[in-house]
C-alpha positions as a printed Julia matrix, in Angstrom:
185×3 Matrix{Float64}:
  -92.72  142.28  -154.84
  -95.56  140.22  -156.21
  -98.13  142.08  -158.25
 -100.51  139.1   -158.19
 -101.06  138.8   -154.43
 -104.75  139.38  -153.67
 -104.87  138.37  -150.01
 -102.42  137.55  -147.26
 -103.0   134.67  -144.87
 -104.29  135.74  -141.46
 -101.48  133.71  -139.95
  -99.07  136.51  -140.85
 -100.42  138.31  -137.79
  -99.04  135.54  -135.57
  -95.45  136.41  -136.48
  -94.79  138.14  -133.18
  -91.12  138.88  -133.95
  -91.77  140.36  -137.39
  -89.91  143.64  -137.76
  -90.23  144.43  -141.47
  -93.18  143.86  -143.76
  -92.73  144.95  -147.36
  -95.82  144.73  -149.54
  -94.65  147.27  -152.08
  -96.29  147.23  -155.53
  -98.76  144.52  -154.58
 -101.37  146.41  -156.6
 -103.86  143.52  -156.51
 -103.78  143.28  -152.71
 -107.36  143.91  -151.67
 -106.69  144.43  -147.99
 -104.33  143.57  -145.21
 -105.52  141.08  -142.6
 -107.25  143.19  -139.97
 -104.88  142.12  -137.19
 -101.78  143.15  -139.17
 -101.91  146.41  -137.28
 -101.48  144.56  -133.99
  -97.98  143.22  -134.72
  -96.33  145.25  -131.97
  -92.76  144.39  -133.02
  -93.16  145.85  -136.51
  -90.52  148.53  -137.21
  -90.83  149.04  -140.98
  -93.97  148.76  -143.07
  -94.33  149.32  -146.81
  -97.74  148.78  -148.32
  -99.6   148.99  -151.59
 -103.24  148.05  -151.36
 -106.67  148.56  -152.88
 -108.08  149.59  -149.49
 -109.99  152.83  -149.23
 -109.36  153.16  -145.49
 -106.81  151.71  -143.14
 -108.48  150.06  -140.13
 -109.41  152.45  -137.34
 -108.89  149.83  -134.63
 -105.54  148.3   -133.88
 -103.28  150.92  -135.44
 -102.47  152.34  -132.01
 -100.56  149.1   -131.3
  -97.76  149.96  -133.74
  -95.89  152.11  -131.25
  -92.51  150.68  -132.34
  -92.98  151.54  -136.01
  -90.02  153.57  -137.33
  -90.98  153.91  -140.99
  -94.22  153.72  -142.91
  -94.34  153.89  -146.69
  -97.68  153.88  -148.43
  -97.25  153.58  -152.19
  -99.74  153.38  -155.03
 -102.8   153.1   -152.83
 -105.05  154.63  -155.45
 -108.24  154.26  -153.4
 -106.9   155.35  -150.01
 -108.7   158.51  -148.89
 -107.65  159.08  -145.29
 -105.15  158.05  -142.61
 -106.55  157.09  -139.23
 -106.35  158.74  -135.79
 -104.54  155.76  -134.23
 -101.38  156.92  -135.95
 -100.98  159.69  -133.39
  -99.66  157.03  -131.01
  -96.73  156.26  -133.31
  -94.27  158.41  -131.41
  -91.28  156.35  -132.64
  -92.13  156.98  -136.33
  -89.15  158.62  -138.02
  -90.17  158.43  -141.68
  -93.59  158.75  -143.28
  -93.82  158.38  -147.06
  -97.07  158.9   -148.92
  -96.47  158.31  -152.61
  -98.95  158.01  -155.48
 -102.09  158.14  -153.38
 -104.2   160.46  -155.56
 -107.39  160.2   -153.45
 -105.68  160.72  -150.1
 -107.33  163.9   -148.88
 -106.76  164.06  -145.13
 -104.93  162.85  -142.09
 -107.16  162.19  -139.09
 -104.36  162.94  -136.65
 -102.07  165.83  -135.79
  -98.62  165.57  -137.38
  -97.17  167.14  -134.23
  -97.97  163.94  -132.34
  -95.27  162.19  -134.41
  -92.53  163.58  -132.18
  -89.71  161.49  -133.7
  -90.62  162.28  -137.3
  -87.52  163.23  -139.29
  -88.7   162.67  -142.86
  -92.1   163.43  -144.32
  -92.28  162.52  -147.99
  -95.42  163.34  -149.95
  -95.45  162.78  -153.69
  -98.38  162.66  -156.12
 -101.02  163.08  -153.43
 -102.66  166.0   -155.19
 -105.75  166.37  -152.99
 -104.03  165.97  -149.62
 -104.73  168.96  -147.41
 -102.34  169.39  -144.5
 -103.67  172.78  -143.42
 -104.61  172.72  -139.78
 -102.49  169.61  -139.12
  -99.54  171.7   -137.93
  -99.76  174.7   -135.67
  -97.66  177.6   -137.0
  -95.26  177.54  -134.02
  -94.82  173.77  -134.35
  -94.47  174.01  -138.12
  -91.56  176.43  -137.65
  -90.04  174.14  -135.03
  -90.31  171.1   -137.31
  -88.82  173.04  -140.23
  -85.91  174.07  -138.02
  -85.32  170.52  -136.82
  -85.43  169.16  -140.37
  -83.13  171.94  -141.6
  -80.6   171.09  -138.92
  -80.81  167.37  -139.73
  -80.45  168.15  -143.42
  -77.42  170.36  -142.73
  -75.79  167.63  -140.63
  -76.42  165.08  -143.38
  -74.92  167.43  -146.0
  -71.85  168.03  -143.84
  -71.43  164.3   -143.29
  -71.58  163.71  -147.05
  -68.99  166.43  -147.7
  -66.74  165.02  -145.01
  -66.99  161.55  -146.55
  -66.05  163.02  -149.94
  -63.03  164.78  -148.45
  -61.89  161.62  -146.72
  -62.35  159.65  -149.94
  -60.38  162.24  -151.93
  -57.58  162.13  -149.38
  -57.56  158.34  -149.54
  -57.54  158.41  -153.34
  -54.69  160.91  -153.34
  -52.73  158.7   -150.96
  -53.56  155.65  -153.07
  -51.59  157.18  -155.93
  -48.41  156.83  -153.91
  -46.58  153.55  -153.49
  -46.03  153.84  -149.75
  -48.08  150.9   -148.44
  -47.41  151.84  -144.82
  -49.23  155.14  -145.34
  -52.17  153.34  -146.96
  -52.42  150.93  -144.05
  -52.25  153.83  -141.58
  -54.94  155.75  -143.48
  -57.2   152.7   -143.53
  -56.92  152.31  -139.76
  -57.57  156.05  -139.31
  -60.71  155.77  -141.4
  -61.92  152.81  -139.37
  -61.45  154.82  -136.17
  -63.22  157.78  -137.74
């Protein structure tokens, strides 16, 4: 994180194996190089920028993107239609973007989306971006994923409690056996 960065070199776009680009809290960043959106190998992108709009051309190239986090983009007003091609996107976070008012794409096109996080985007209007049937389907899918995650957490706690209980005994053979059981689990 470097709050003083104003511009990035255009050469960053030549990093054809770049998978993660984190420009979080770079509040002085005026804009990303226009070809940043053409780095096809990019999987994770976190940005903070002074840009009002993300570029309309080139965003369709990010088909491998798994997570996009847009933080503290105080001037950003809309997200572009090219994002509908991001079918691999699993997490979309829009945080502290007070002027963000619309998405120029249908959220249903993000077929792999598992997490949608919107925080402090007070004027964002999502009405019409999800059809009622699809909204119910997405809610159901997220509820199931949330339930699975909760069950996994509870299971981990139970396993940890069992291990802690066993750790109170002095039988080292049992501890070794439990450790191997956990590794197999």
